[in-house]
Short mmCIF file of N, CA and C in Angstrom, two decimals:
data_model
loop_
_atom_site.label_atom_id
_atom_site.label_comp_id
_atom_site.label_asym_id
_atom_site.label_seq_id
_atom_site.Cartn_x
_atom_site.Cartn_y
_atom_site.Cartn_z
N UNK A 1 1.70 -0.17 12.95
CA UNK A 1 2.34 -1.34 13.54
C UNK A 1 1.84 -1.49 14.97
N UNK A 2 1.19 -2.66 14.91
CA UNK A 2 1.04 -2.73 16.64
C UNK A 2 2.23 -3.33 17.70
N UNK A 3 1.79 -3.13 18.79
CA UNK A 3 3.03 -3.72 19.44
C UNK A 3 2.83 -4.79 20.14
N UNK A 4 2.39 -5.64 19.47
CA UNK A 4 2.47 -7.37 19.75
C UNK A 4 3.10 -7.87 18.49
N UNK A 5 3.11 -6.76 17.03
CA UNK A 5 3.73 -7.19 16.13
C UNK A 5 5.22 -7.09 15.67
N UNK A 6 5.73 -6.45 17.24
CA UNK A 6 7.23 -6.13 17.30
C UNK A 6 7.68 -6.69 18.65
N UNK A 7 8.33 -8.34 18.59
CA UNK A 7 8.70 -8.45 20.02
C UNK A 7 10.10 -7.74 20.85
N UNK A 8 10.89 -6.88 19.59
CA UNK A 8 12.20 -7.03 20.31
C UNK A 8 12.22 -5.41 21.25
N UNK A 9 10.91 -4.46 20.43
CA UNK A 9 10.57 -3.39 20.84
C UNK A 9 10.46 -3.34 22.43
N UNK A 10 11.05 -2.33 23.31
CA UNK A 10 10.87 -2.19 24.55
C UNK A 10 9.47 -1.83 24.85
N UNK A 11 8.65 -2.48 26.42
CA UNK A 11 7.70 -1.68 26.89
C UNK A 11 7.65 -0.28 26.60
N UNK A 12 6.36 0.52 25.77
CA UNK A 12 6.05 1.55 25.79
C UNK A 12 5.20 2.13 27.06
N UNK A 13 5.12 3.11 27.64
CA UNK A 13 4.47 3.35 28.55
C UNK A 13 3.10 3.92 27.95
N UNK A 14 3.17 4.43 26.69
CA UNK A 14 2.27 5.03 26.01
C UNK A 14 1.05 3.83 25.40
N UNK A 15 1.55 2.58 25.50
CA UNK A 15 1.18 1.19 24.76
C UNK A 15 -0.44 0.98 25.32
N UNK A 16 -0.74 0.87 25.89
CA UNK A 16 -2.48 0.75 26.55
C UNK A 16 -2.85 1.84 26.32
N UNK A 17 -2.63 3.18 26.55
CA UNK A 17 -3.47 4.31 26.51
C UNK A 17 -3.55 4.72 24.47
N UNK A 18 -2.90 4.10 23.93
CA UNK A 18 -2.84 3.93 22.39
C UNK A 18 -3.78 2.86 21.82
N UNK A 19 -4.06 1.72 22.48
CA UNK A 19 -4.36 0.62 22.39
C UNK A 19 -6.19 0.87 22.75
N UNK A 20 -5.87 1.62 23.84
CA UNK A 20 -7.47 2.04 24.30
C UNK A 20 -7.85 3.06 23.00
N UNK A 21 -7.30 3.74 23.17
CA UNK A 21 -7.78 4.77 22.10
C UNK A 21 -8.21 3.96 20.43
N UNK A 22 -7.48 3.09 20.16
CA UNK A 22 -7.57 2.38 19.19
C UNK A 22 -9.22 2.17 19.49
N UNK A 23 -9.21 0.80 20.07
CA UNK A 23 -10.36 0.55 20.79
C UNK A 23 -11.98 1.93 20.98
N UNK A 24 -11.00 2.62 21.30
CA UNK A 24 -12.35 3.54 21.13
C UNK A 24 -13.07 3.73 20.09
N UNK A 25 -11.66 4.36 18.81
CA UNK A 25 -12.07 4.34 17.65
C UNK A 25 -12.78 3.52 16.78
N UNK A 26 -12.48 1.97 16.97
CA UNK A 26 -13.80 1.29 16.40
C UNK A 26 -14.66 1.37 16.77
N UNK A 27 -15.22 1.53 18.55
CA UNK A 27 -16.75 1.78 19.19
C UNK A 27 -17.16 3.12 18.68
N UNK A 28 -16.44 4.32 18.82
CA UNK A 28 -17.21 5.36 17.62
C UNK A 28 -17.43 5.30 16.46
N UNK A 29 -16.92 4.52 15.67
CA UNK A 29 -17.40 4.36 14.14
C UNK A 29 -18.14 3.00 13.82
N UNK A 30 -18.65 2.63 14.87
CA UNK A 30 -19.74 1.33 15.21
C UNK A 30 -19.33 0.16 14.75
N UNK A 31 -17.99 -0.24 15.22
CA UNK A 31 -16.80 -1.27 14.33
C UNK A 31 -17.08 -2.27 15.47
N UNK A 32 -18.15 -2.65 15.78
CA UNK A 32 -18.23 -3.68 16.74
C UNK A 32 -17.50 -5.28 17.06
N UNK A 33 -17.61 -5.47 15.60
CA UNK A 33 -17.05 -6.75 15.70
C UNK A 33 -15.76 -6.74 15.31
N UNK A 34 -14.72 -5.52 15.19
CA UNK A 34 -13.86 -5.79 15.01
C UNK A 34 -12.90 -5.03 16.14
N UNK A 35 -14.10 -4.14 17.31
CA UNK A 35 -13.52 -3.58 18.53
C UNK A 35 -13.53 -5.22 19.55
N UNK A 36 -14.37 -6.36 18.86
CA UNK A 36 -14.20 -7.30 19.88
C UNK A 36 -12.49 -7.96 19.45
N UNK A 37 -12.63 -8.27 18.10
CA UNK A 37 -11.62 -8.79 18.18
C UNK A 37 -10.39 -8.23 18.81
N UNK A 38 -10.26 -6.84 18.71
CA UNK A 38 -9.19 -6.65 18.86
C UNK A 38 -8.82 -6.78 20.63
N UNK A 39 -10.00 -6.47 21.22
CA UNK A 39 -10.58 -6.84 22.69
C UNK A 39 -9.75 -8.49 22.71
N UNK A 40 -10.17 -9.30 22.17
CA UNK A 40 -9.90 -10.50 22.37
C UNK A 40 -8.69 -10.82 22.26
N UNK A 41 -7.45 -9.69 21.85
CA UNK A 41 -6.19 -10.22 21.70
C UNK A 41 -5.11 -9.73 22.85
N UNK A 42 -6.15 -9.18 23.45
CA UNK A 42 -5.69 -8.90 24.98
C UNK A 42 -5.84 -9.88 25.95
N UNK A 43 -5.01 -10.13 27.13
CA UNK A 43 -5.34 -10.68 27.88
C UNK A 43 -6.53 -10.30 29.27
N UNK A 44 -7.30 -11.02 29.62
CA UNK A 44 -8.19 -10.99 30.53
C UNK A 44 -8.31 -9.81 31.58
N UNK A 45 -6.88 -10.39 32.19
CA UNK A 45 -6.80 -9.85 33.34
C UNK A 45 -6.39 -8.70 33.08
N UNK A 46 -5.59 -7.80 31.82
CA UNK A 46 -5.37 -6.96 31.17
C UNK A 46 -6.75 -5.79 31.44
N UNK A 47 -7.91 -6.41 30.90
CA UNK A 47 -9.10 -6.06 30.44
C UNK A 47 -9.51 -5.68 31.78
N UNK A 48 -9.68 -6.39 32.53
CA UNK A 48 -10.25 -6.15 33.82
C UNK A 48 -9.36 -4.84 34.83
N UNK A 49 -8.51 -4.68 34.51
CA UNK A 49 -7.30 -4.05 35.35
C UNK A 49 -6.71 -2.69 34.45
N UNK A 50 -6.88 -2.87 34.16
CA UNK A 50 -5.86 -1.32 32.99
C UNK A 50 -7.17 -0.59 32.46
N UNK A 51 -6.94 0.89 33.01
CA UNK A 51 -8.40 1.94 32.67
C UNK A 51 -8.12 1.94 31.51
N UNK A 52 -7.63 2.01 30.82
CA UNK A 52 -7.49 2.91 29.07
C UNK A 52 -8.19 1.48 28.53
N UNK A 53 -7.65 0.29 28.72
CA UNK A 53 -8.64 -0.84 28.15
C UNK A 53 -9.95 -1.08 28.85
N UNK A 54 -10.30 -0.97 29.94
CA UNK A 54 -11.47 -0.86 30.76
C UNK A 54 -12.84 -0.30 30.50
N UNK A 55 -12.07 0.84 30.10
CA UNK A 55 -12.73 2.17 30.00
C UNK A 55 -14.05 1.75 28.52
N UNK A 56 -13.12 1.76 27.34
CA UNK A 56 -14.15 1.31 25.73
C UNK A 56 -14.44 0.33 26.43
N UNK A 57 -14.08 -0.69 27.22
CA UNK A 57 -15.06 -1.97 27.09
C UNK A 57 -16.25 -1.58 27.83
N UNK A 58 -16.21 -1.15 28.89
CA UNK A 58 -17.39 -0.88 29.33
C UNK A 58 -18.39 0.23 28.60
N UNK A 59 -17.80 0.89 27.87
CA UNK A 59 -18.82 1.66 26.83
C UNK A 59 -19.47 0.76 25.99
N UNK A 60 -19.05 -0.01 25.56
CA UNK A 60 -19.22 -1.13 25.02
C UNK A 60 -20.22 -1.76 25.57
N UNK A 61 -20.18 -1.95 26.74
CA UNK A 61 -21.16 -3.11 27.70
C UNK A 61 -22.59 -2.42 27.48
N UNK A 62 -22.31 -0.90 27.81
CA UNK A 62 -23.24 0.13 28.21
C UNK A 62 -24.48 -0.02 26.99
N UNK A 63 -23.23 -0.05 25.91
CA UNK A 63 -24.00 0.19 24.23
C UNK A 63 -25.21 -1.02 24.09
N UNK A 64 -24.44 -2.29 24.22
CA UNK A 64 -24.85 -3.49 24.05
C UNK A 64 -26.00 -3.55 25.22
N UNK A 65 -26.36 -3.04 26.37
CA UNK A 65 -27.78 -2.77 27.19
C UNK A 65 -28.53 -2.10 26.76
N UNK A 66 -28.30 -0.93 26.01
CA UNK A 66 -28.97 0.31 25.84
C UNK A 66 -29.15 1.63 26.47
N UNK A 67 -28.53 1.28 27.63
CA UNK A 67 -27.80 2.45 28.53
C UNK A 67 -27.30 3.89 27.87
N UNK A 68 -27.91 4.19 26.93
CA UNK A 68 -27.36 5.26 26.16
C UNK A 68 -26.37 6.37 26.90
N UNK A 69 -27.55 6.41 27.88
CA UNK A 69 -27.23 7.62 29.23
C UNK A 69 -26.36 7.94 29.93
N UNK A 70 -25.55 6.89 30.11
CA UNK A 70 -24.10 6.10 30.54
C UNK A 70 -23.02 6.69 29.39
N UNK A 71 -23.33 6.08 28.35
CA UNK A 71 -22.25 6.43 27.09
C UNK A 71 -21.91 8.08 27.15
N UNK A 72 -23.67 8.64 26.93
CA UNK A 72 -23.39 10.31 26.29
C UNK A 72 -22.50 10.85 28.00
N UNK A 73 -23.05 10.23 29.21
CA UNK A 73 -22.25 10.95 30.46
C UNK A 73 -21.06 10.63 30.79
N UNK A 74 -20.72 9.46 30.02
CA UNK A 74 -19.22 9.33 30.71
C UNK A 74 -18.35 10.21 29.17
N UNK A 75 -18.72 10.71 28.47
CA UNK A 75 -17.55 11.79 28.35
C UNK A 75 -17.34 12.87 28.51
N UNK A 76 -18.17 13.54 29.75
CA UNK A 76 -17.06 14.03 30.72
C UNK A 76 -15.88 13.81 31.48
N UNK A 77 -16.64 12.07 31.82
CA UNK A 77 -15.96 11.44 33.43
C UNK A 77 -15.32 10.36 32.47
N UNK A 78 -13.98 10.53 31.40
CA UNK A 78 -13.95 9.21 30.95
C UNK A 78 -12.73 9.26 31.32
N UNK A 79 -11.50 7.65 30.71
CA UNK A 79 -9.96 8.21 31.35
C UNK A 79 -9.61 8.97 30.36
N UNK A 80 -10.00 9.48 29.05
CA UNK A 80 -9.81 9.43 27.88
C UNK A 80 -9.98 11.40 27.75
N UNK A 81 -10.08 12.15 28.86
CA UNK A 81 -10.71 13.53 28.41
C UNK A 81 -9.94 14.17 27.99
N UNK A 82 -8.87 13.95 27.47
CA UNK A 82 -8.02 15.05 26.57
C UNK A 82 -7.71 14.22 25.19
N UNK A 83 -6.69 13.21 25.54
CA UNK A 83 -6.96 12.26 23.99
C UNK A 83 -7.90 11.67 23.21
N UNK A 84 -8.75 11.35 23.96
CA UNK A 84 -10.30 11.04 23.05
C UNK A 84 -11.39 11.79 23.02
N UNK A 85 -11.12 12.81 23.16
CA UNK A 85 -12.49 13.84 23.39
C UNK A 85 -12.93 13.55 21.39
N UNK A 86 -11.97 13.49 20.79
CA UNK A 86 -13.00 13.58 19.55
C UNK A 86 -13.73 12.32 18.99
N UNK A 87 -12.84 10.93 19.38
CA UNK A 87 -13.28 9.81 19.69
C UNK A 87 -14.74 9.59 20.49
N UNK A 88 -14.82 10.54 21.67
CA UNK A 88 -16.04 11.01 22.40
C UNK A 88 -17.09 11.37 21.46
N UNK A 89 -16.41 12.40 21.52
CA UNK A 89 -17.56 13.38 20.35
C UNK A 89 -17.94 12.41 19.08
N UNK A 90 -17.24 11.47 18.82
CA UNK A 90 -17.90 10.89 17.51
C UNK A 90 -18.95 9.83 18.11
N UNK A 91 -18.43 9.19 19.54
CA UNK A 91 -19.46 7.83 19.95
C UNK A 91 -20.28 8.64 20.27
N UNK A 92 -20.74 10.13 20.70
CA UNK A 92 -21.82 10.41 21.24
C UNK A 92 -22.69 10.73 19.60
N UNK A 93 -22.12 10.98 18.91
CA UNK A 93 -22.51 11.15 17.66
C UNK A 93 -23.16 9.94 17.24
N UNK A 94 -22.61 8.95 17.27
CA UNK A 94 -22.98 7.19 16.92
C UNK A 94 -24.42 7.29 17.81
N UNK A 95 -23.94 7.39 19.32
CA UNK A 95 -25.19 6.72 19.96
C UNK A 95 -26.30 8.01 20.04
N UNK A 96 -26.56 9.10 19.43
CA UNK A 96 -27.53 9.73 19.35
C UNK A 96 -27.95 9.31 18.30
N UNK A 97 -26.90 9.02 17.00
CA UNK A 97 -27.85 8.25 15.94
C UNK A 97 -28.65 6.67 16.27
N UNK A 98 -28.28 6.29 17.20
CA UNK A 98 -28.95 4.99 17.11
C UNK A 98 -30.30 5.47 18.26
N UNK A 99 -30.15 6.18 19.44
CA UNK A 99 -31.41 6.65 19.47
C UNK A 99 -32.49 6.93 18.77
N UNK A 100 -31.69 7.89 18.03
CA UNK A 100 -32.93 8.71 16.65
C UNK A 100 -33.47 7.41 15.75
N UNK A 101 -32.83 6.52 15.39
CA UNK A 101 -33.33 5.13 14.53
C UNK A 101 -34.16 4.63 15.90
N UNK A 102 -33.99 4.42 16.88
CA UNK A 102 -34.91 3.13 17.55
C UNK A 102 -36.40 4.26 17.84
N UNK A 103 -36.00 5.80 18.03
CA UNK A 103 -37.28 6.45 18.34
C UNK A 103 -38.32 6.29 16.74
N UNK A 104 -37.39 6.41 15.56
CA UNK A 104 -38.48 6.95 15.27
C UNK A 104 -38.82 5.72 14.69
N UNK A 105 -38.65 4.56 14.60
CA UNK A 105 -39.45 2.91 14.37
C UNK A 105 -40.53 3.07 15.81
N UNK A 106 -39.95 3.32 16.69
CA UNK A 106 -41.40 3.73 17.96
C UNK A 106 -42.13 3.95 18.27
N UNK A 107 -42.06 5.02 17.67
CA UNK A 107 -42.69 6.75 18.09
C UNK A 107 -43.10 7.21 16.47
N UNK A 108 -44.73 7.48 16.44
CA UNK A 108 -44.84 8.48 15.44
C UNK A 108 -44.50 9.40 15.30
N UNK A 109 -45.01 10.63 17.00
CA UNK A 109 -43.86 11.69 17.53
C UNK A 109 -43.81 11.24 18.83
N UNK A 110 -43.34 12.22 19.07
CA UNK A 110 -43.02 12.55 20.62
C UNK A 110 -42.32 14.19 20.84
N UNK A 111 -42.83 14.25 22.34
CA UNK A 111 -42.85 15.43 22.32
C UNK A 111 -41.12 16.18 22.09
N UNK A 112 -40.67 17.39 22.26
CA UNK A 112 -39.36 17.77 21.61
C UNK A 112 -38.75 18.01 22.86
N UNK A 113 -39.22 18.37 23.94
CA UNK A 113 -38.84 18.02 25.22
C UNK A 113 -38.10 16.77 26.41
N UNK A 114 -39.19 15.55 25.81
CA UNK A 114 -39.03 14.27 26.00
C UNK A 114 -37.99 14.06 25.13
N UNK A 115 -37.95 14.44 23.79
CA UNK A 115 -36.82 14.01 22.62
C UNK A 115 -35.06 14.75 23.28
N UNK A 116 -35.10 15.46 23.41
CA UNK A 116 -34.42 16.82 23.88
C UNK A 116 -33.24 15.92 25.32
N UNK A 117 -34.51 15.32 26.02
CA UNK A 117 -33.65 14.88 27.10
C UNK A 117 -32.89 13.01 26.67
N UNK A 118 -33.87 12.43 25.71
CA UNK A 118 -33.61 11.08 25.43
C UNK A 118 -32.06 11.46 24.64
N UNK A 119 -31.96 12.48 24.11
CA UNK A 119 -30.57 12.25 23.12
C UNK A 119 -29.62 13.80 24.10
N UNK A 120 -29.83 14.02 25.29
CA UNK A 120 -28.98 14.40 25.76
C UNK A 120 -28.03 15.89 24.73
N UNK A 121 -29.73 16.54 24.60
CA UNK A 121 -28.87 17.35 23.57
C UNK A 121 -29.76 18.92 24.60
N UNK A 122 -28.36 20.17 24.56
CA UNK A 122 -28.53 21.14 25.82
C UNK A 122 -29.45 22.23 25.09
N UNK A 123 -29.97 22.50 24.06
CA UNK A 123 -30.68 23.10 23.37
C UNK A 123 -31.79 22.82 22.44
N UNK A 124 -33.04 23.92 22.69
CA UNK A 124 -33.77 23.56 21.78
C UNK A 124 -33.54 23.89 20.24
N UNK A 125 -32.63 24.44 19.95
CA UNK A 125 -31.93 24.81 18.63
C UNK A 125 -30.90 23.90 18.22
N UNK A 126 -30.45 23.36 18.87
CA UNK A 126 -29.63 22.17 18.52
C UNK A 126 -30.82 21.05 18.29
N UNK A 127 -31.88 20.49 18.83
CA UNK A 127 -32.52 19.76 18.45
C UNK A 127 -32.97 20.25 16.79
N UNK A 128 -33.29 21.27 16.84
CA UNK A 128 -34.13 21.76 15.23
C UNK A 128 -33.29 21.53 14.24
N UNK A 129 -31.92 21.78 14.98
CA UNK A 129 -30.80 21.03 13.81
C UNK A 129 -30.31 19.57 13.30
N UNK A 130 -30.81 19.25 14.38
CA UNK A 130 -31.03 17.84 14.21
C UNK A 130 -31.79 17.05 13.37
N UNK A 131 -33.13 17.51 13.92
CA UNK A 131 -34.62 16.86 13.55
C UNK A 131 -34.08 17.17 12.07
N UNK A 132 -34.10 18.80 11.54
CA UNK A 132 -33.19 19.29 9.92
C UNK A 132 -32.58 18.31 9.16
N UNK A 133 -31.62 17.55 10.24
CA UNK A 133 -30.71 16.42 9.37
C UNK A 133 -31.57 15.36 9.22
N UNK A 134 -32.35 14.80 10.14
CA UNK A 134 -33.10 13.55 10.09
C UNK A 134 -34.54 13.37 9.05
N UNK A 135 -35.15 14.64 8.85
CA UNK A 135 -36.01 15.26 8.30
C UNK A 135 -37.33 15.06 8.93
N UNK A 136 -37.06 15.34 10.27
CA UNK A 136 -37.86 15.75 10.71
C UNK A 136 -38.63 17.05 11.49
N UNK A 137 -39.91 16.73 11.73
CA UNK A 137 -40.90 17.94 11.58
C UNK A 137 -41.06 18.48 12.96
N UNK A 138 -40.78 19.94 13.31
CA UNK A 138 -40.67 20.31 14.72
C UNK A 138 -41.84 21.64 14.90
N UNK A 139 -42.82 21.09 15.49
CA UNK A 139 -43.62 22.22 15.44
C UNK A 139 -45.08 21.85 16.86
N UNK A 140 -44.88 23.27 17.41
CA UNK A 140 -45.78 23.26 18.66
C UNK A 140 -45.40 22.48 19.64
N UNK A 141 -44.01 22.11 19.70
CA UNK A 141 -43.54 20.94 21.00
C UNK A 141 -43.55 20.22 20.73
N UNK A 142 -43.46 19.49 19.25
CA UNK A 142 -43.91 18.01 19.03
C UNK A 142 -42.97 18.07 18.14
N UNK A 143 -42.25 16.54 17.90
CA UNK A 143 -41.17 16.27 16.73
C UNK A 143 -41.95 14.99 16.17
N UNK A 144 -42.30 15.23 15.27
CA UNK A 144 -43.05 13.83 14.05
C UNK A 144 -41.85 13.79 13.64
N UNK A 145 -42.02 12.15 13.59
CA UNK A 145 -40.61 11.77 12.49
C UNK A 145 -41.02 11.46 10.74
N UNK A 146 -40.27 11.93 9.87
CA UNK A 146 -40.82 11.66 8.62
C UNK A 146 -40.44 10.40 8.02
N UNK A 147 -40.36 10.17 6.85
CA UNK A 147 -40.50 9.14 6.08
C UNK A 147 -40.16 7.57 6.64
N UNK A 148 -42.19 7.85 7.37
CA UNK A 148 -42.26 6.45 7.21
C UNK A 148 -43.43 6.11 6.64
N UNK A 149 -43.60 4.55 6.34
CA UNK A 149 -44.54 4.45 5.20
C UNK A 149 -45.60 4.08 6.31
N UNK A 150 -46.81 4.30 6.62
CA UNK A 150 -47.87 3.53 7.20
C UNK A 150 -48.60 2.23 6.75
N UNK A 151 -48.42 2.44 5.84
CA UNK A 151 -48.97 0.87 5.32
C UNK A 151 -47.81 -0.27 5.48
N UNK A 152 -48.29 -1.57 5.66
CA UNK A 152 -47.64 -3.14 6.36
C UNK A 152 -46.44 -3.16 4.83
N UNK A 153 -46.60 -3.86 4.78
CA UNK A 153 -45.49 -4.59 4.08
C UNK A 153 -46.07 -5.89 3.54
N UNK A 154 -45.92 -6.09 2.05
CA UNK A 154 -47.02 -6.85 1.85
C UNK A 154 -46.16 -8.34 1.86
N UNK A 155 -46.47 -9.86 2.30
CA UNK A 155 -45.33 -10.90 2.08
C UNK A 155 -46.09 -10.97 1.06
N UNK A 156 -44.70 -12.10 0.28
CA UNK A 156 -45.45 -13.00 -0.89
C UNK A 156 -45.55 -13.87 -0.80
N UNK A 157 -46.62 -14.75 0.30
CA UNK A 157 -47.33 -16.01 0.39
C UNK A 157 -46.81 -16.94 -0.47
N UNK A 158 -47.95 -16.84 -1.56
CA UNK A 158 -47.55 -17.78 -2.62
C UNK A 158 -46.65 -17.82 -3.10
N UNK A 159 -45.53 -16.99 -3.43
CA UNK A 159 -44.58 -17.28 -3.84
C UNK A 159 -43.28 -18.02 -3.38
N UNK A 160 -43.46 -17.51 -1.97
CA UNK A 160 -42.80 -18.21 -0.96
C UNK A 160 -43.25 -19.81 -0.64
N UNK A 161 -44.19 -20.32 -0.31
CA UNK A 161 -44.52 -21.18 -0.38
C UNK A 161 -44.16 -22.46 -1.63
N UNK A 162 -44.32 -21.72 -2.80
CA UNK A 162 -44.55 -22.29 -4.52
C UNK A 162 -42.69 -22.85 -4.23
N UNK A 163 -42.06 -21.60 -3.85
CA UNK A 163 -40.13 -21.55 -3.81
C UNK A 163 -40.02 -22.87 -2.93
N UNK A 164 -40.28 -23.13 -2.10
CA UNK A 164 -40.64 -23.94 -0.86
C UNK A 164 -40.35 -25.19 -1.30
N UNK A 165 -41.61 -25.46 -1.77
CA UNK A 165 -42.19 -26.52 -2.13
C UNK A 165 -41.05 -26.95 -3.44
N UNK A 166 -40.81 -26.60 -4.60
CA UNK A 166 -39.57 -26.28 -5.64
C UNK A 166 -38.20 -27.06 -4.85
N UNK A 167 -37.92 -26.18 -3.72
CA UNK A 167 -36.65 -27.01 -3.47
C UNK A 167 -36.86 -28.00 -2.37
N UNK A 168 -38.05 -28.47 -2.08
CA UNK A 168 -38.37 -29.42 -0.87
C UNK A 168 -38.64 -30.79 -2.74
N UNK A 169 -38.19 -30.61 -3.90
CA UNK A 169 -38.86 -31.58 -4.54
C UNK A 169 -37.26 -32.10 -5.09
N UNK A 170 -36.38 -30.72 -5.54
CA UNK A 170 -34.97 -30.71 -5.54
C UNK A 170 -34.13 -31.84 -4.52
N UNK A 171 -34.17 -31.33 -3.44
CA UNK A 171 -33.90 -32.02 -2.09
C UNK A 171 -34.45 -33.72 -2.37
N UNK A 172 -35.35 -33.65 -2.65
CA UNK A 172 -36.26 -35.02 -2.92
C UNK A 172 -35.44 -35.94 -3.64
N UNK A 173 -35.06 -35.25 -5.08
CA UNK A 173 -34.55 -35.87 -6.09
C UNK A 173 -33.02 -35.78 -5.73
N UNK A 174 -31.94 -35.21 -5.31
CA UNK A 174 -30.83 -35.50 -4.55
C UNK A 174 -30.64 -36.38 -3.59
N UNK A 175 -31.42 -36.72 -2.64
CA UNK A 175 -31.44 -37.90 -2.08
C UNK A 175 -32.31 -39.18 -2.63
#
């Protein structure tokens, strides 16, 4: 039950720092469009002024730049370090996975060092566990990422075109 859906309920003092946390929870489980809405049923000046709502939005902002660096450091420094630490732990989880997707569309490799510091991870054994999950290849300082295909992607011209043309004759005969 939220508490805009109970008017006769007294101010909770607990009500924003619940509300944030909410909020968090969709930005860690990459619920974007439905951490806006719920963003949007707040008021403005709310948003701008109250840390516990402040706080996810600007992770939020951070996400939506690419600021990764921002996200994985503010959970140390967040308002959130005792109630959302696992909320934490899951967005840093989110945004190391979306690192690992934009590196390895990038990057054939790169080195495990350079990798090491881009995903903000304190070990080179924690990386190997990583690369493990992703299936990738860690050897001599270098992390190759696997399964990707090297060859293009073939279009289908003609077929596309032939489809085209089909409902540009459809269209024709409706009007």
């Amino acid at each position: 039950v939220y508490y805009a859906d109970c008017g006769s309920l007294p101010a909770s003092e607990r009500q924003y720092p619940i509300l944030g946390l909410n909020l968090l929870r969709l930005l860690a489980q990459n619920r974007i469009a439905e951490f806006h809405t719920e963003l949007e049923l707040l008021p403005v000046e709310l948003q701008l002024s109250n840390e516990f709502i402040k706080f996810p939005a600007q992770l939020e902002q951070h996400i939506m730049e690419g600021s990764y660096n921002r996200v994985l450091s503010a959970k140390q420094s967040g308002a959130y370090a005792k109630e959302g630490l696992y909320f934490m732990d899951l967005l840093v989880d989110t945004v190391r996975d979306e690192i690992a997707e934009c590196s390895e569309k990038a990057y054939h490799s790169v080195s495990a060092a350079e990798l090491q510091t881009m995903l903000m991870i304190s070990s080179e054994q924690e990386l190997r566990e990583f690369a493990d999950q992703r299936d990738w290849r860690v050897a001599n300082g270098l992390v190759t990422f696997g399964g990707q295909d090297d060859k293009p992607l073939a279009l289908p011209a003609s077929q596309l075109i032939h489809e085209s043309l089909a409902y540009a004759k459809e269209l024709e005969r409706i009007v």
